[in-house]
mmCIF file of C-alpha atoms in Angstrom:
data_model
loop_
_atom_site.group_PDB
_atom_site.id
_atom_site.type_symbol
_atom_site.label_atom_id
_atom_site.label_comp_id
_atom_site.label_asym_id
_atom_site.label_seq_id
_atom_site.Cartn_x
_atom_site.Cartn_y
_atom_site.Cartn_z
ATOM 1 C CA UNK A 1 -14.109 -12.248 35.662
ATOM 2 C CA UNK A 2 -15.065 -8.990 34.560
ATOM 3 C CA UNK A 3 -13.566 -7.079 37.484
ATOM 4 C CA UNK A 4 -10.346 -8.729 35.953
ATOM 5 C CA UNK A 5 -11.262 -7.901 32.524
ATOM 6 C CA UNK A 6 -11.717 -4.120 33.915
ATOM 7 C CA UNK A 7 -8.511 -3.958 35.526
ATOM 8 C CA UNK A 8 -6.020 -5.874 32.683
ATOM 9 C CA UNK A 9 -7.837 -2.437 30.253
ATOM 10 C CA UNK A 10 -7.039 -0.173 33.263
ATOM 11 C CA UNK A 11 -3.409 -1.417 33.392
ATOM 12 C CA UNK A 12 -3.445 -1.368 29.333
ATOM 13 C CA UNK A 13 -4.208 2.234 29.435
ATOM 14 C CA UNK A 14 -1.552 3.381 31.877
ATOM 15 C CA UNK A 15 1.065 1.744 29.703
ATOM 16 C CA UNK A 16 -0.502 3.487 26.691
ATOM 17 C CA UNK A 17 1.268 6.861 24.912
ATOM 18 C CA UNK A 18 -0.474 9.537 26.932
ATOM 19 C CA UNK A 19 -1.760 12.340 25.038
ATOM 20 C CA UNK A 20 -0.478 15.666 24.037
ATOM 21 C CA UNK A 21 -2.054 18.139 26.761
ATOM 22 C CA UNK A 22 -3.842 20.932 25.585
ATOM 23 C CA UNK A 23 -2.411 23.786 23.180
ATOM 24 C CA UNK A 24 -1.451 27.139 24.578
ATOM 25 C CA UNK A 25 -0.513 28.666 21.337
ATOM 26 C CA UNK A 26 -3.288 31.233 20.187
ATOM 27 C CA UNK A 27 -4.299 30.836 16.756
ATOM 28 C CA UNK A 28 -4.888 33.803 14.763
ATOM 29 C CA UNK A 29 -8.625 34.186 13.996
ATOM 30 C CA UNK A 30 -10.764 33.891 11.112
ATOM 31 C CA UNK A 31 -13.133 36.120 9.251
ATOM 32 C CA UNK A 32 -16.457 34.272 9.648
ATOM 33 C CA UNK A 33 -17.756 35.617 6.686
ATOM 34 C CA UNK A 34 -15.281 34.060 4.330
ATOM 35 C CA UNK A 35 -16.100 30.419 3.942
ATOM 36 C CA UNK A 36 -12.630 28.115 3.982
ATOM 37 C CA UNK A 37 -11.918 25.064 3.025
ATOM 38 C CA UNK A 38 -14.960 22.658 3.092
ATOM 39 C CA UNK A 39 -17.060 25.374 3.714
ATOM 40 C CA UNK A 40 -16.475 26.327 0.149
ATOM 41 C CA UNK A 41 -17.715 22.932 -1.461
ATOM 42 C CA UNK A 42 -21.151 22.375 -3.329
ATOM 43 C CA UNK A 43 -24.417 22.018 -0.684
ATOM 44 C CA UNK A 44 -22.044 22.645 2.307
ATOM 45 C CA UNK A 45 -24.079 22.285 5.816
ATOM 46 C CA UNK A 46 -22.083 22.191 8.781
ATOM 47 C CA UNK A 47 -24.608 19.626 10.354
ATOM 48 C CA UNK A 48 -23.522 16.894 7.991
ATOM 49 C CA UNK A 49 -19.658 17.259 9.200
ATOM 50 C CA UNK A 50 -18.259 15.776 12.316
ATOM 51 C CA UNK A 51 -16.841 19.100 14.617
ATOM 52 C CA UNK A 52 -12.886 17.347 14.702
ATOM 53 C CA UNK A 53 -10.466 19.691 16.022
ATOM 54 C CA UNK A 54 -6.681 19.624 17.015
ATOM 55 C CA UNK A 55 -6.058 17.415 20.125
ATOM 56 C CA UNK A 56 -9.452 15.792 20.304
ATOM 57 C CA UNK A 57 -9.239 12.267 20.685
ATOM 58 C CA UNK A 58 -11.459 10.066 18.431
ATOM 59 C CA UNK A 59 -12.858 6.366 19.640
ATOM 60 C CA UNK A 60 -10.416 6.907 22.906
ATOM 61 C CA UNK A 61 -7.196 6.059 20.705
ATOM 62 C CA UNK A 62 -6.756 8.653 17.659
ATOM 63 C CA UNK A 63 -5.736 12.427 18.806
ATOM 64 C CA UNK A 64 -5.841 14.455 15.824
ATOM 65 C CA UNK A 65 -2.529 16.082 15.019
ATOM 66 C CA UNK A 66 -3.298 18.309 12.009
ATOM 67 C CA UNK A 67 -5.768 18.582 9.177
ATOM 68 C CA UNK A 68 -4.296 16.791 5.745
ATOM 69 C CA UNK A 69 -7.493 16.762 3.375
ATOM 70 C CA UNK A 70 -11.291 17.591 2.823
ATOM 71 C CA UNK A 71 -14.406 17.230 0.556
ATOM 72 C CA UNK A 72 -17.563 17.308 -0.661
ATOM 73 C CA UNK A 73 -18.724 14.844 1.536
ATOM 74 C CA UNK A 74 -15.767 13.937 4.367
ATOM 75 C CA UNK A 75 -12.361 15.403 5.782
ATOM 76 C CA UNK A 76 -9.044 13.811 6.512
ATOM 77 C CA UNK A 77 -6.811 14.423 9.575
ATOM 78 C CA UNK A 78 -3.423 13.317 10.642
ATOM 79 C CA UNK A 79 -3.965 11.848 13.853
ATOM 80 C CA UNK A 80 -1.182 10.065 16.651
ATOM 81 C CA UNK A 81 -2.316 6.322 17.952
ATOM 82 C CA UNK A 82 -2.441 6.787 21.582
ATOM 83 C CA UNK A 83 -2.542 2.828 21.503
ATOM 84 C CA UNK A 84 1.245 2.695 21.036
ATOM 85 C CA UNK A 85 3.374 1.249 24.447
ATOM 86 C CA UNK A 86 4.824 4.385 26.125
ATOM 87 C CA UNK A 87 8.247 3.537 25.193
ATOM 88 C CA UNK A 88 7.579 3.187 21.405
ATOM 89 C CA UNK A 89 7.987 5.845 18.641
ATOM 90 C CA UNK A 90 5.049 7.555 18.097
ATOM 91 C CA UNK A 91 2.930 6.209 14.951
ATOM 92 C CA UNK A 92 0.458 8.270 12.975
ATOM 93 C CA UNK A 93 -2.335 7.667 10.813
ATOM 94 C CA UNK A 94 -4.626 8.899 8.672
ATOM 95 C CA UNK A 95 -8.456 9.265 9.911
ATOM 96 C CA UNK A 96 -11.165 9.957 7.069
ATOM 97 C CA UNK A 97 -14.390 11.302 9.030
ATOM 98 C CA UNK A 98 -17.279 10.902 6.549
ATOM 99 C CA UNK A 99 -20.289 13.247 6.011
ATOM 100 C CA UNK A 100 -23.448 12.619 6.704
ATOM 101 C CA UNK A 101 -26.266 12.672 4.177
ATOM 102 C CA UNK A 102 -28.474 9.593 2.260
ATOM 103 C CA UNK A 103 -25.910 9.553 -0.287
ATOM 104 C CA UNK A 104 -22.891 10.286 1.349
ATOM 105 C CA UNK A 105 -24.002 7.675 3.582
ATOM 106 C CA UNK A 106 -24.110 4.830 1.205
ATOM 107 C CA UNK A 107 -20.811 6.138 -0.400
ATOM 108 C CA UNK A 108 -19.467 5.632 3.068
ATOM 109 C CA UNK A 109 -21.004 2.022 3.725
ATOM 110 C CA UNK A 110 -19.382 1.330 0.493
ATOM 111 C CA UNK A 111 -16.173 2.414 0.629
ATOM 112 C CA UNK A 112 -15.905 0.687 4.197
ATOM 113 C CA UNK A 113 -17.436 -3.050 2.481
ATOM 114 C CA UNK A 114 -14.695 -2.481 -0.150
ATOM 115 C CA UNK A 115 -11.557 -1.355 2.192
ATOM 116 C CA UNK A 116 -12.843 -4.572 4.697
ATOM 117 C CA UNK A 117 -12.765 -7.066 1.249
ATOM 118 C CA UNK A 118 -9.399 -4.775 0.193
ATOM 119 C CA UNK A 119 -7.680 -5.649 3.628
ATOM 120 C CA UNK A 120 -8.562 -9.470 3.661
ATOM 121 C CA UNK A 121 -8.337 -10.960 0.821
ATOM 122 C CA UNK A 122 -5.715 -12.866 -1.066
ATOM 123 C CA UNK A 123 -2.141 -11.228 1.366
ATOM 124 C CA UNK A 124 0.270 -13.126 -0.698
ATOM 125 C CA UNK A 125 -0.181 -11.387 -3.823
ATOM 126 C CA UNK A 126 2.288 -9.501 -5.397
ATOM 127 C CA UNK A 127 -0.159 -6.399 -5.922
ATOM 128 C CA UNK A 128 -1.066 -6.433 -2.448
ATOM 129 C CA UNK A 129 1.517 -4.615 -1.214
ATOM 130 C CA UNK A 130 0.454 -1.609 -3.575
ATOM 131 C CA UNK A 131 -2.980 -0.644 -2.490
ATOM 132 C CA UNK A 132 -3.640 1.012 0.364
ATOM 133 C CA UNK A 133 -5.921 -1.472 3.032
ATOM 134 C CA UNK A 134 -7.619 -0.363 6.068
ATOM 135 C CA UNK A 135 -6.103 -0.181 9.546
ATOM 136 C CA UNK A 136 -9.085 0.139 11.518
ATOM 137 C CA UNK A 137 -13.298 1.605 11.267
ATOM 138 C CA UNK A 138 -15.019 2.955 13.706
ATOM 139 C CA UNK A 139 -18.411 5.786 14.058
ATOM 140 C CA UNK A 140 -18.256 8.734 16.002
ATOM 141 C CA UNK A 141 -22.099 10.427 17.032
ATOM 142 C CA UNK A 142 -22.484 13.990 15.592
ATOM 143 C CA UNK A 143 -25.048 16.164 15.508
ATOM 144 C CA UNK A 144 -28.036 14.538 13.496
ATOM 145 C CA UNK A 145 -26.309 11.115 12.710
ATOM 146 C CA UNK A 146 -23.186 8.748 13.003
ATOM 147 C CA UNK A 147 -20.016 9.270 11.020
ATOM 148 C CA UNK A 148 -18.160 6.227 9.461
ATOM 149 C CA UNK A 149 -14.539 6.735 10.268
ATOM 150 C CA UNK A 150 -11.731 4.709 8.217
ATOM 151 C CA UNK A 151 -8.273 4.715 9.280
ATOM 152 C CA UNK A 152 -5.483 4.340 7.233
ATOM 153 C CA UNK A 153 -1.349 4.615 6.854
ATOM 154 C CA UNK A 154 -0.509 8.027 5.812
ATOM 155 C CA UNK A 155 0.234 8.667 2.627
ATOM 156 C CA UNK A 156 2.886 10.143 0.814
ATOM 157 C CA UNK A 157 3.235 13.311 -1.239
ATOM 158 C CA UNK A 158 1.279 13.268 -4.744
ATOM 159 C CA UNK A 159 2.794 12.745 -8.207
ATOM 160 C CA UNK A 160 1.851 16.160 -8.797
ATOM 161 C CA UNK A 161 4.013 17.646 -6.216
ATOM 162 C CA UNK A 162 6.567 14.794 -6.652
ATOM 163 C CA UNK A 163 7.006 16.093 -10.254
ATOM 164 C CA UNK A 164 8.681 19.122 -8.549
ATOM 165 C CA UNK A 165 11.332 16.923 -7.763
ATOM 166 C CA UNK A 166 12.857 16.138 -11.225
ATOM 167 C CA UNK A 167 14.515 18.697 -13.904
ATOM 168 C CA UNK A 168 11.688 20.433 -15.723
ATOM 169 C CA UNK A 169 9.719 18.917 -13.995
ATOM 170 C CA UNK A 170 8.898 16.004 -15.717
ATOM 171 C CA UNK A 171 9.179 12.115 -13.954
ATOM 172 C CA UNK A 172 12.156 10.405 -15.546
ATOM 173 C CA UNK A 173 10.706 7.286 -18.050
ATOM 174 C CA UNK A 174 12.832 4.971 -16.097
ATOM 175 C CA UNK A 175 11.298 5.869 -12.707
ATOM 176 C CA UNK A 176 7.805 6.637 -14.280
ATOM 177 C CA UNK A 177 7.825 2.794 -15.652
ATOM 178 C CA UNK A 178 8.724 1.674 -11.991
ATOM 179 C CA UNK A 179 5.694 3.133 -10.528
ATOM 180 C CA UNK A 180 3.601 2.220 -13.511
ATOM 181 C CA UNK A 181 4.308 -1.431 -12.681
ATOM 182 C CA UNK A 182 3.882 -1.165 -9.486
ATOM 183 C CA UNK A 183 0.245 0.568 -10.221
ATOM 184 C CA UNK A 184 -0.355 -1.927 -12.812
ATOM 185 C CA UNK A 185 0.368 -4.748 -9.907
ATOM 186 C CA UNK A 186 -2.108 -3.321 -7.338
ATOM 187 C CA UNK A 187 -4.859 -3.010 -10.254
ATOM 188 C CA UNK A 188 -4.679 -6.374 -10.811
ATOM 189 C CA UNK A 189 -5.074 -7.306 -7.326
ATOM 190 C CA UNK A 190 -8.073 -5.335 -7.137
ATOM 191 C CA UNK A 191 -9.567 -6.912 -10.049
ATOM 192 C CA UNK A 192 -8.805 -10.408 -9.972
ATOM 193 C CA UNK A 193 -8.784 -11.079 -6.088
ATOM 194 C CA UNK A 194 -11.083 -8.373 -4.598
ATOM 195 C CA UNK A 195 -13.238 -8.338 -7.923
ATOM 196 C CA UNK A 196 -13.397 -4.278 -7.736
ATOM 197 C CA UNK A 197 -13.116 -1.953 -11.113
ATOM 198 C CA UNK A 198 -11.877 1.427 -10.784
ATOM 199 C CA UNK A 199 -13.785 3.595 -13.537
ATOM 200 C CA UNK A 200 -12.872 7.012 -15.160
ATOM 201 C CA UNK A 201 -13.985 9.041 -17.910
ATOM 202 C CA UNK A 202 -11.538 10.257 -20.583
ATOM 203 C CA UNK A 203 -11.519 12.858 -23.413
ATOM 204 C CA UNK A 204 -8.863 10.242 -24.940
ATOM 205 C CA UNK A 205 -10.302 7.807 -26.633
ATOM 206 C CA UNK A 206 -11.502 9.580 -29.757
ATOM 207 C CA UNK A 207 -15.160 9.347 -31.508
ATOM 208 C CA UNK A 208 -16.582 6.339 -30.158
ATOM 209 C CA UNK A 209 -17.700 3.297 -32.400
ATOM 210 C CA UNK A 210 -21.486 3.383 -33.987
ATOM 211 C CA UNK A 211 -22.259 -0.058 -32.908
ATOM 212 C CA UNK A 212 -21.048 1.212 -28.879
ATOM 213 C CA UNK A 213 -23.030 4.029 -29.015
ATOM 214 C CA UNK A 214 -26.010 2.205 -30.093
ATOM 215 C CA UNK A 215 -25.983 0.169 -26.734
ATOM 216 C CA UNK A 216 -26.616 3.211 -24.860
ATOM 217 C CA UNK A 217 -29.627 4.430 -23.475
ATOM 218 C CA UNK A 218 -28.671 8.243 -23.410
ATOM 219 C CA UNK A 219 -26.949 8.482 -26.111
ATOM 220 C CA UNK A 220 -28.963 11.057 -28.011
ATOM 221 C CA UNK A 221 -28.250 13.051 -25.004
ATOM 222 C CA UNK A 222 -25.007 13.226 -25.704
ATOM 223 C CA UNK A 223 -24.298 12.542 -29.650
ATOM 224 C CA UNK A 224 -25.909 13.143 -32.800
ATOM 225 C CA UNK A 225 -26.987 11.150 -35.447
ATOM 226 C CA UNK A 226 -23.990 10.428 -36.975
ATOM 227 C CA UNK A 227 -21.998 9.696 -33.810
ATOM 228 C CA UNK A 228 -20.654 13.498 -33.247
ATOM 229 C CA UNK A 229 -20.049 15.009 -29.909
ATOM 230 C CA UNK A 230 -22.841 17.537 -29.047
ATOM 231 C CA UNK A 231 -21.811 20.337 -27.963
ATOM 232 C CA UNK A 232 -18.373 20.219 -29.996
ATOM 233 C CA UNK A 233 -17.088 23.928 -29.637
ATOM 234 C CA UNK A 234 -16.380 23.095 -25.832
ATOM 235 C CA UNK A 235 -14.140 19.762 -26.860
ATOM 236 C CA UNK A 236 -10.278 21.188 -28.400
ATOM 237 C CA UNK A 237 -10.850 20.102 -32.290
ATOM 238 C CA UNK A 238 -6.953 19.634 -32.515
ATOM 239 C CA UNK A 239 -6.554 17.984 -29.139
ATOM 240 C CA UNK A 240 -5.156 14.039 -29.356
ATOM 241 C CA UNK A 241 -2.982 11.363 -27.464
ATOM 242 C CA UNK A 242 -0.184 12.013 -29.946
ATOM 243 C CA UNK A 243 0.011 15.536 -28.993
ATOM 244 C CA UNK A 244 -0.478 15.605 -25.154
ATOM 245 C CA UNK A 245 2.693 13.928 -24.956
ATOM 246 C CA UNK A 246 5.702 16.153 -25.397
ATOM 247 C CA UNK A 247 8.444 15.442 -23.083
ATOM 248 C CA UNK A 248 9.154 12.466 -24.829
ATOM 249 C CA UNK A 249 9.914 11.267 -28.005
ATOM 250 C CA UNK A 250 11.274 8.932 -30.867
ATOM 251 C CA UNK A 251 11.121 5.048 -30.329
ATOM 252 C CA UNK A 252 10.480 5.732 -26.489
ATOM 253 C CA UNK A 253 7.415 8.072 -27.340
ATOM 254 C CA UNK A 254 6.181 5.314 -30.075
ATOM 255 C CA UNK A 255 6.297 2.656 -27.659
ATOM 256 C CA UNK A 256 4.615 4.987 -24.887
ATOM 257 C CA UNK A 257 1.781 5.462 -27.210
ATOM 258 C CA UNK A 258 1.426 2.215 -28.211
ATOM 259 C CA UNK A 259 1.201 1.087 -24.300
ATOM 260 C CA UNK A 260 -1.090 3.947 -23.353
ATOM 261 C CA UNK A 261 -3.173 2.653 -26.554
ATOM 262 C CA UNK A 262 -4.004 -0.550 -24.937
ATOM 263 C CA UNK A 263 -6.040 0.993 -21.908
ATOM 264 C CA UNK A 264 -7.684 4.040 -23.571
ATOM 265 C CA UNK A 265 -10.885 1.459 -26.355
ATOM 266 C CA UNK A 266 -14.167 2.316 -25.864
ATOM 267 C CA UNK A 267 -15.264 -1.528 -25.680
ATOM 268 C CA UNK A 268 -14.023 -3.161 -22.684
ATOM 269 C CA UNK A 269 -13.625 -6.461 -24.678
ATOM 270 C CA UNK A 270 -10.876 -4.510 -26.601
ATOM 271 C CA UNK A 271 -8.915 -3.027 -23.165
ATOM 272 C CA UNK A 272 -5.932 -4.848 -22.024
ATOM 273 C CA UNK A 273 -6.035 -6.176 -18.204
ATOM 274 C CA UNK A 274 -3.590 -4.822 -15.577
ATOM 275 C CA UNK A 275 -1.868 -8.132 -15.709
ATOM 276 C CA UNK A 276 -1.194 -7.956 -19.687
ATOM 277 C CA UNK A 277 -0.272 -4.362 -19.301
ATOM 278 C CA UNK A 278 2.894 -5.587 -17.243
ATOM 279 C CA UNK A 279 4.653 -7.037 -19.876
ATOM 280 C CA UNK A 280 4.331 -4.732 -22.595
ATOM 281 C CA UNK A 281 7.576 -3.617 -24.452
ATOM 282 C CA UNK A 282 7.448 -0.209 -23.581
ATOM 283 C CA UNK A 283 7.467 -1.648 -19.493
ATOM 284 C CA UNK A 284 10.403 -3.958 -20.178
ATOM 285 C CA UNK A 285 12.385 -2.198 -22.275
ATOM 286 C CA UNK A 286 14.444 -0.653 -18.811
ATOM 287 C CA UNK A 287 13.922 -4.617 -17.332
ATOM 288 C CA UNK A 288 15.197 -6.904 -20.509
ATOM 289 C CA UNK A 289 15.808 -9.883 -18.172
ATOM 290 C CA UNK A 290 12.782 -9.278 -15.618
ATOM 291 C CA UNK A 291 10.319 -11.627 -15.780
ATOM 292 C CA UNK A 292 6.792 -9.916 -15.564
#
């Protein structure tokens, strides 16, 4: 049974996308006294990042194609699924190699509990299709420790660089309120059928309410007596919502404010949920016969 086992994987394999032999294009060198990329991030040490390069094959499937990404505390590489049937287009993914460290660690236990609870739980809602799920986890043995590997589906370009698109620069409203909803749809998948908050912190909301700040434990750390920002001269005085909008305006920037509103309250009783977001004027004002 296991000799037949053995030779069905054997036969598997030789059916299998081979991979790309080895480069023979010299790359120009580096100065190794100029720290790139990683290298250049708080409490670098090489020890706690796995050694990927180009062509190595990860868990016997993955050979990494390029670098795409990197950080504190893991990198990202474009990488070619040797798993594909010889006569298939070739599929890539993306491979994030984590760090190791105690805390980079339990990030990475983390992230992987959330993308497994991400990937199977409710499929047939709408949001679903809108956050990105996991294709695969695996660990690959470094030098002190294991790394957690995720895989994923590429992604695309970022709204940053997608900006660069559009005249001046600026996402049209009607497209902007297109990905907005479809945002808004994968937040509340997270939240009502994975039971996962994503949490920022934003100079938007304004002095914060006496009876808020009274229910923290740091807050003297942080505010005076009466509530004031400590440290004011590094916040902008003259800096608010109003004004950090300014390629819009009249009833569409009104109604953009008043959305935006909704989202940026100190007291999470006050916040309105993904789901209530969608069907907000300013949202359906592109979409009068759409039903939210």
């Amino acid at each position: 049974m296991l000799w037949a086992k053995s030779r069905m994987r054997s036969l598997l394999k030789t059916l299998h996308t081979p991979p790309w032999p080895p480069s023979t294009a010299i790359a120009p060198a580096l100065d190794k006294c100029q720290p790139i990329e990683e290298e250049r991030t708080p409490y670098y040490d090489p020890k706690r990042f796995y050694p990927a390069y180009l062509g190595k094959i990860l868990n016997d499937r993955y050979q990494v194609a390029t670098k795409v990404g990197y950080g504190t505390n893991s990198t990202v590489w474009l990488a070619r699924d040797l798993h594909q049937l010889r006569w298939s287009a070739d599929r890539y993914v993306a491979v994030k190699i984590n760090a190791v460290n105690r805390a980079g660690k339990k990030a990475a236990e983390t992230e992987l509990r959330n993308m497994q609870l991400i990937s199977k739980s409710n499929p047939r809602h709408e949001g679903r299709h809108f956050v990105r799920t996991l294709l695969d986890s695996f660990t690959l043995s470094g030098t002190d420790n294991e790394h957690i590997c995720l895989v994923f589906e590429p992604l695309r370009e970022p709204i940053w660089l997608m900006n660069e698109r559009f005249k001046g620069k600026v996402i049209p409203s009607g497209i902007l309120k297109v990905m907005i909803q479809m945002l808004l749809h994968g937040l509340d998948y997270l939240h009502t059928e994975c039971h996962i908050v994503h949490t920022d912190i934003t100079a938007l909301l304004g002095p914060p309410p006496q009876d808020f700040l009274a229910l923290g434990k740091r807050t003297s750390m942080f505010y005076d007596p009466e509530g004031k920002l400590v440290g004011t001269d590094l916040t902008p005085q003259t800096f608010t919502l109003e004004s950090s909008v300014s390629k819009i305006d009249g009833q569409d920037k009104r109604m953009f404010l008043a959305f935006v509103s909704r989202m940026l309250t100190w007291k999470p009783e006050d916040r309105s949920t993904a789901k209530e977001l969608l069907s907000d004027p300013w949202l359906r004002a592109d979409f009068p016969g759409k039903n939210q």
